[in-house]
mmCIF file of C-alpha atoms in Angstrom:
data_model
loop_
_atom_site.group_PDB
_atom_site.id
_atom_site.type_symbol
_atom_site.label_atom_id
_atom_site.label_comp_id
_atom_site.label_asym_id
_atom_site.label_seq_id
_atom_site.Cartn_x
_atom_site.Cartn_y
_atom_site.Cartn_z
ATOM 1 C CA UNK A 19 8.655 -4.331 16.811
ATOM 2 C CA UNK A 20 7.670 -1.706 14.261
ATOM 3 C CA UNK A 21 4.493 0.151 15.199
ATOM 4 C CA UNK A 22 2.696 2.833 13.240
ATOM 5 C CA UNK A 23 -0.346 4.535 14.730
ATOM 6 C CA UNK A 24 -2.418 6.957 12.675
ATOM 7 C CA UNK A 25 -4.698 9.643 14.072
ATOM 8 C CA UNK A 26 -6.528 12.761 12.983
ATOM 9 C CA UNK A 27 -9.294 11.256 10.901
ATOM 10 C CA UNK A 28 -12.937 12.179 11.287
ATOM 11 C CA UNK A 29 -15.973 13.732 9.655
ATOM 12 C CA UNK A 30 -15.293 16.928 7.737
ATOM 13 C CA UNK A 31 -17.304 19.043 5.323
ATOM 14 C CA UNK A 32 -16.319 19.348 1.661
ATOM 15 C CA UNK A 33 -13.804 22.116 1.096
ATOM 16 C CA UNK A 34 -12.455 21.935 4.634
ATOM 17 C CA UNK A 35 -9.067 20.686 5.856
ATOM 18 C CA UNK A 36 -7.775 17.865 8.005
ATOM 19 C CA UNK A 37 -4.302 16.906 9.209
ATOM 20 C CA UNK A 38 -3.444 13.254 9.665
ATOM 21 C CA UNK A 39 -0.581 12.151 11.918
ATOM 22 C CA UNK A 40 1.295 8.896 12.187
ATOM 23 C CA UNK A 41 3.593 8.171 15.115
ATOM 24 C CA UNK A 42 6.304 5.592 14.564
ATOM 25 C CA UNK A 43 8.033 3.372 17.090
ATOM 26 C CA UNK A 44 10.286 0.334 17.056
ATOM 27 C CA UNK A 45 12.614 1.762 14.424
ATOM 28 C CA UNK A 46 14.457 4.944 13.631
ATOM 29 C CA UNK A 47 12.166 7.036 11.451
ATOM 30 C CA UNK A 48 15.095 8.756 9.762
ATOM 31 C CA UNK A 49 16.215 5.429 8.286
ATOM 32 C CA UNK A 50 13.097 5.046 6.151
ATOM 33 C CA UNK A 51 11.037 6.765 3.560
ATOM 34 C CA UNK A 52 7.348 6.819 4.416
ATOM 35 C CA UNK A 53 4.089 6.795 2.496
ATOM 36 C CA UNK A 54 0.346 7.233 2.768
ATOM 37 C CA UNK A 55 -2.062 4.840 1.075
ATOM 38 C CA UNK A 56 -5.850 5.060 1.179
ATOM 39 C CA UNK A 57 -8.672 2.594 0.762
ATOM 40 C CA UNK A 58 -12.332 3.267 0.217
ATOM 41 C CA UNK A 59 -14.172 0.696 2.375
ATOM 42 C CA UNK A 60 -14.637 -2.564 0.462
ATOM 43 C CA UNK A 61 -12.553 -1.199 -2.427
ATOM 44 C CA UNK A 62 -8.923 -1.336 -3.520
ATOM 45 C CA UNK A 63 -5.755 0.396 -2.390
ATOM 46 C CA UNK A 64 -4.629 3.776 -3.721
ATOM 47 C CA UNK A 65 -1.159 5.168 -3.191
ATOM 48 C CA UNK A 66 -1.466 8.814 -2.052
ATOM 49 C CA UNK A 67 2.004 10.202 -1.359
ATOM 50 C CA UNK A 68 5.592 9.277 -0.500
ATOM 51 C CA UNK A 69 8.414 11.128 1.230
ATOM 52 C CA UNK A 70 12.103 10.243 1.382
ATOM 53 C CA UNK A 71 13.952 9.771 4.655
ATOM 54 C CA UNK A 72 14.908 13.450 4.953
ATOM 55 C CA UNK A 73 11.973 15.015 3.147
ATOM 56 C CA UNK A 74 14.142 15.893 0.171
ATOM 57 C CA UNK A 75 12.116 13.740 -2.187
ATOM 58 C CA UNK A 76 8.325 13.852 -2.340
ATOM 59 C CA UNK A 77 5.803 12.371 -4.735
ATOM 60 C CA UNK A 78 2.013 12.666 -4.945
ATOM 61 C CA UNK A 79 -0.763 10.884 -6.758
ATOM 62 C CA UNK A 80 -2.331 13.122 -9.411
ATOM 63 C CA UNK A 81 -5.678 13.190 -7.600
ATOM 64 C CA UNK A 82 -4.174 14.930 -4.529
ATOM 65 C CA UNK A 83 -1.556 17.182 -6.119
ATOM 66 C CA UNK A 84 -1.968 20.754 -4.991
ATOM 67 C CA UNK A 85 -4.372 19.771 -2.185
ATOM 68 C CA UNK A 86 -2.414 17.397 0.063
ATOM 69 C CA UNK A 87 1.032 17.884 1.612
ATOM 70 C CA UNK A 88 3.138 15.098 3.103
ATOM 71 C CA UNK A 89 5.756 16.004 5.712
ATOM 72 C CA UNK A 90 7.718 14.447 8.526
ATOM 73 C CA UNK A 91 9.419 15.254 11.821
ATOM 74 C CA UNK A 92 12.145 12.676 12.351
ATOM 75 C CA UNK A 93 13.129 14.078 15.744
ATOM 76 C CA UNK A 94 9.618 13.434 17.059
ATOM 77 C CA UNK A 95 8.991 10.246 15.015
ATOM 78 C CA UNK A 96 5.986 11.689 13.198
ATOM 79 C CA UNK A 97 4.663 11.566 9.651
ATOM 80 C CA UNK A 98 1.931 13.972 8.556
ATOM 81 C CA UNK A 99 -0.577 14.415 5.772
ATOM 82 C CA UNK A 100 -2.142 17.858 5.478
ATOM 83 C CA UNK A 101 -5.322 17.551 3.438
ATOM 84 C CA UNK A 102 -6.908 20.747 2.106
ATOM 85 C CA UNK A 103 -9.968 21.370 -0.035
ATOM 86 C CA UNK A 104 -11.336 17.934 0.753
ATOM 87 C CA UNK A 105 -13.827 16.291 -1.585
ATOM 88 C CA UNK A 106 -16.396 13.556 -1.077
ATOM 89 C CA UNK A 107 -14.209 11.212 -3.126
ATOM 90 C CA UNK A 108 -11.412 11.592 -0.545
ATOM 91 C CA UNK A 109 -13.526 9.579 1.889
ATOM 92 C CA UNK A 110 -11.399 6.556 2.779
ATOM 93 C CA UNK A 111 -9.324 4.772 5.378
ATOM 94 C CA UNK A 112 -5.862 6.336 5.299
ATOM 95 C CA UNK A 113 -2.890 4.105 6.080
ATOM 96 C CA UNK A 114 0.581 5.230 7.049
ATOM 97 C CA UNK A 115 3.330 2.837 5.933
ATOM 98 C CA UNK A 116 7.063 2.466 6.371
ATOM 99 C CA UNK A 117 8.937 2.215 3.091
ATOM 100 C CA UNK A 118 11.401 -0.615 2.752
ATOM 101 C CA UNK A 119 13.982 1.871 1.476
ATOM 102 C CA UNK A 120 15.242 5.308 2.443
ATOM 103 C CA UNK A 121 14.337 6.830 -0.912
ATOM 104 C CA UNK A 122 10.675 7.219 -1.735
ATOM 105 C CA UNK A 123 10.165 3.965 -3.582
ATOM 106 C CA UNK A 124 6.570 3.598 -2.392
ATOM 107 C CA UNK A 125 7.095 0.020 -1.229
ATOM 108 C CA UNK A 126 5.107 -0.394 1.988
ATOM 109 C CA UNK A 127 6.999 -2.787 4.255
ATOM 110 C CA UNK A 128 5.057 -2.173 7.483
ATOM 111 C CA UNK A 129 1.611 -0.606 7.872
ATOM 112 C CA UNK A 130 -0.482 1.070 10.531
ATOM 113 C CA UNK A 131 -4.121 0.214 11.102
ATOM 114 C CA UNK A 132 -5.442 3.317 9.411
ATOM 115 C CA UNK A 133 -7.541 6.356 10.285
ATOM 116 C CA UNK A 134 -10.922 6.954 8.671
ATOM 117 C CA UNK A 135 -11.642 10.201 6.870
ATOM 118 C CA UNK A 136 -15.243 10.955 5.923
ATOM 119 C CA UNK A 137 -15.975 13.995 3.767
ATOM 120 C CA UNK A 138 -19.647 14.866 3.845
ATOM 121 C CA UNK A 139 -21.934 17.821 4.398
ATOM 122 C CA UNK B 284 0.307 6.532 -15.333
ATOM 123 C CA UNK B 285 1.069 2.832 -15.387
ATOM 124 C CA UNK B 286 -2.062 0.703 -15.062
ATOM 125 C CA UNK B 287 -1.938 -2.588 -13.189
ATOM 126 C CA UNK B 288 -4.486 -5.262 -14.066
ATOM 127 C CA UNK B 289 -4.952 -8.381 -11.964
ATOM 128 C CA UNK B 290 -6.713 -11.563 -12.937
ATOM 129 C CA UNK B 291 -8.869 -13.139 -11.868
ATOM 130 C CA UNK B 292 -10.818 -10.722 -9.653
ATOM 131 C CA UNK B 293 -12.182 -13.611 -7.605
ATOM 132 C CA UNK B 294 -10.656 -17.051 -7.278
ATOM 133 C CA UNK B 295 -12.444 -19.958 -5.596
ATOM 134 C CA UNK B 296 -10.128 -22.653 -4.325
ATOM 135 C CA UNK B 297 -9.794 -25.409 -1.750
ATOM 136 C CA UNK B 298 -7.216 -26.026 0.933
ATOM 137 C CA UNK B 299 -4.228 -27.712 -0.661
ATOM 138 C CA UNK B 300 -4.804 -26.248 -4.128
ATOM 139 C CA UNK B 301 -2.060 -24.569 -6.118
ATOM 140 C CA UNK B 302 -3.185 -21.030 -6.823
ATOM 141 C CA UNK B 303 -1.837 -18.521 -9.346
ATOM 142 C CA UNK B 304 -2.717 -14.834 -9.624
ATOM 143 C CA UNK B 305 -1.576 -12.750 -12.579
ATOM 144 C CA UNK B 306 -0.704 -9.058 -12.644
ATOM 145 C CA UNK B 307 -0.078 -7.180 -15.887
ATOM 146 C CA UNK B 308 1.451 -3.727 -16.215
ATOM 147 C CA UNK B 309 0.500 -1.352 -19.029
ATOM 148 C CA UNK B 310 4.203 -0.765 -19.681
ATOM 149 C CA UNK B 311 7.444 -2.300 -18.529
ATOM 150 C CA UNK B 312 8.253 -1.957 -14.842
ATOM 151 C CA UNK B 313 11.343 -4.170 -14.886
ATOM 152 C CA UNK B 314 11.075 -6.133 -11.611
ATOM 153 C CA UNK B 315 9.714 -3.314 -9.461
ATOM 154 C CA UNK B 316 6.634 -5.189 -8.359
ATOM 155 C CA UNK B 317 5.303 -6.086 -4.929
ATOM 156 C CA UNK B 318 2.534 -8.382 -3.689
ATOM 157 C CA UNK B 319 0.450 -7.716 -0.593
ATOM 158 C CA UNK B 320 -2.072 -9.768 1.336
ATOM 159 C CA UNK B 321 -5.028 -8.131 3.058
ATOM 160 C CA UNK B 322 -7.594 -9.739 5.328
ATOM 161 C CA UNK B 323 -10.941 -8.115 6.193
ATOM 162 C CA UNK B 324 -10.571 -5.263 8.681
ATOM 163 C CA UNK B 325 -6.782 -5.488 8.640
ATOM 164 C CA UNK B 326 -3.968 -3.526 7.064
ATOM 165 C CA UNK B 327 -2.181 -4.951 4.037
ATOM 166 C CA UNK B 328 0.922 -7.062 4.617
ATOM 167 C CA UNK B 329 3.874 -7.118 2.260
ATOM 168 C CA UNK B 330 4.601 -10.616 0.982
ATOM 169 C CA UNK B 331 6.966 -10.219 -1.955
ATOM 170 C CA UNK B 332 9.004 -7.368 -3.420
ATOM 171 C CA UNK B 333 11.200 -6.970 -6.468
ATOM 172 C CA UNK B 334 8.885 -9.462 -8.172
ATOM 173 C CA UNK B 335 10.291 -12.569 -6.499
ATOM 174 C CA UNK B 336 11.958 -11.705 -3.178
ATOM 175 C CA UNK B 337 10.051 -13.100 -0.222
ATOM 176 C CA UNK B 338 9.840 -10.821 2.792
ATOM 177 C CA UNK B 339 11.423 -12.392 5.864
ATOM 178 C CA UNK B 340 8.899 -14.458 7.777
ATOM 179 C CA UNK B 341 6.554 -15.058 4.845
ATOM 180 C CA UNK B 342 5.898 -18.780 4.325
ATOM 181 C CA UNK B 343 7.792 -20.393 1.462
ATOM 182 C CA UNK B 344 4.567 -21.619 -0.152
ATOM 183 C CA UNK B 345 4.304 -18.080 -1.535
ATOM 184 C CA UNK B 346 6.387 -17.271 -4.578
ATOM 185 C CA UNK B 347 6.513 -14.559 -7.202
ATOM 186 C CA UNK B 348 7.855 -14.444 -10.721
ATOM 187 C CA UNK B 349 7.944 -12.305 -13.818
ATOM 188 C CA UNK B 350 9.513 -9.165 -15.188
ATOM 189 C CA UNK B 351 8.640 -6.441 -17.647
ATOM 190 C CA UNK B 352 4.866 -6.427 -17.886
ATOM 191 C CA UNK B 353 3.689 -9.836 -16.684
ATOM 192 C CA UNK B 354 3.938 -11.175 -13.159
ATOM 193 C CA UNK B 355 2.505 -14.021 -11.118
ATOM 194 C CA UNK B 356 1.939 -14.778 -7.464
ATOM 195 C CA UNK B 357 1.745 -18.493 -6.717
ATOM 196 C CA UNK B 358 0.632 -20.202 -3.535
ATOM 197 C CA UNK B 359 1.879 -23.775 -3.837
ATOM 198 C CA UNK B 360 -0.548 -25.342 -1.359
ATOM 199 C CA UNK B 361 -3.352 -23.096 -0.151
ATOM 200 C CA UNK B 362 -3.759 -22.989 3.624
ATOM 201 C CA UNK B 363 -6.785 -21.789 5.636
ATOM 202 C CA UNK B 364 -4.869 -18.650 6.647
ATOM 203 C CA UNK B 365 -4.372 -17.703 2.982
ATOM 204 C CA UNK B 366 -7.980 -16.844 2.203
ATOM 205 C CA UNK B 367 -7.664 -13.100 1.689
ATOM 206 C CA UNK B 368 -7.400 -10.404 -0.981
ATOM 207 C CA UNK B 369 -4.102 -10.021 -2.797
ATOM 208 C CA UNK B 370 -2.850 -6.841 -4.460
ATOM 209 C CA UNK B 371 0.059 -6.206 -6.750
ATOM 210 C CA UNK B 372 1.770 -2.803 -6.805
ATOM 211 C CA UNK B 373 4.303 -1.310 -9.152
ATOM 212 C CA UNK B 374 6.926 1.014 -7.708
ATOM 213 C CA UNK B 375 8.826 1.696 -10.896
ATOM 214 C CA UNK B 376 7.287 4.976 -11.888
ATOM 215 C CA UNK B 377 6.520 8.242 -10.106
ATOM 216 C CA UNK B 378 2.944 7.146 -9.519
ATOM 217 C CA UNK B 379 3.013 3.903 -7.522
ATOM 218 C CA UNK B 380 -0.127 2.118 -8.642
ATOM 219 C CA UNK B 381 -1.905 -0.916 -7.259
ATOM 220 C CA UNK B 382 -3.854 -3.584 -9.053
ATOM 221 C CA UNK B 383 -7.562 -3.846 -8.292
ATOM 222 C CA UNK B 384 -7.113 -6.926 -6.111
ATOM 223 C CA UNK B 385 -7.839 -10.647 -6.298
ATOM 224 C CA UNK B 386 -10.044 -12.191 -3.650
ATOM 225 C CA UNK B 387 -9.164 -15.786 -2.844
ATOM 226 C CA UNK B 388 -12.243 -17.439 -1.374
ATOM 227 C CA UNK B 389 -13.128 -20.879 -0.148
ATOM 228 C CA UNK B 390 -14.598 -23.148 -2.781
#
């Protein structure tokens, strides 16, 4: 059974940084691209970033370009999202998802339960 | 960026009803469209990809159709477990955008 468990969320001040992690089990991480999607509570879904199976292909939403970095460690079954210069509008539940494909299509086949990031002074 | 617009935003229906949700793309996305279901407090679940391919294990009362810029999700006979919010997502372009969601509520 595929399992994705996010961690690293919390309360952070504007301008500060946070690193989200997602540990994968039940499948071989190197077989899949991965993505991060966020959701403001009671609002819609926003794709944040995608990474191909080997990290060779990466894509970001415009609103995080230059501030967030997606990366992965296939040997340890981890996906990461380094978030710098956080803004109040980055407050959301951040989901890690397994892509259906090995390239970074952005199609979320399996999802974790999310980790909440709150940016506030 | 490609904009995805769903209609309606809220749909009131009864158990047994046939339900259709529409998703329109601001430019052609071929068939690179997915549908997700999300229940309160839960993560989204993939239902359909490539516009009409049902994910394994998803009940056959769900179906998807369309190509280019207009797509539909149909639930042939609404069941109690289907009351949820549904999102479309395009994965054709660099920026993989979602629709704003359609809440299916009990009439």
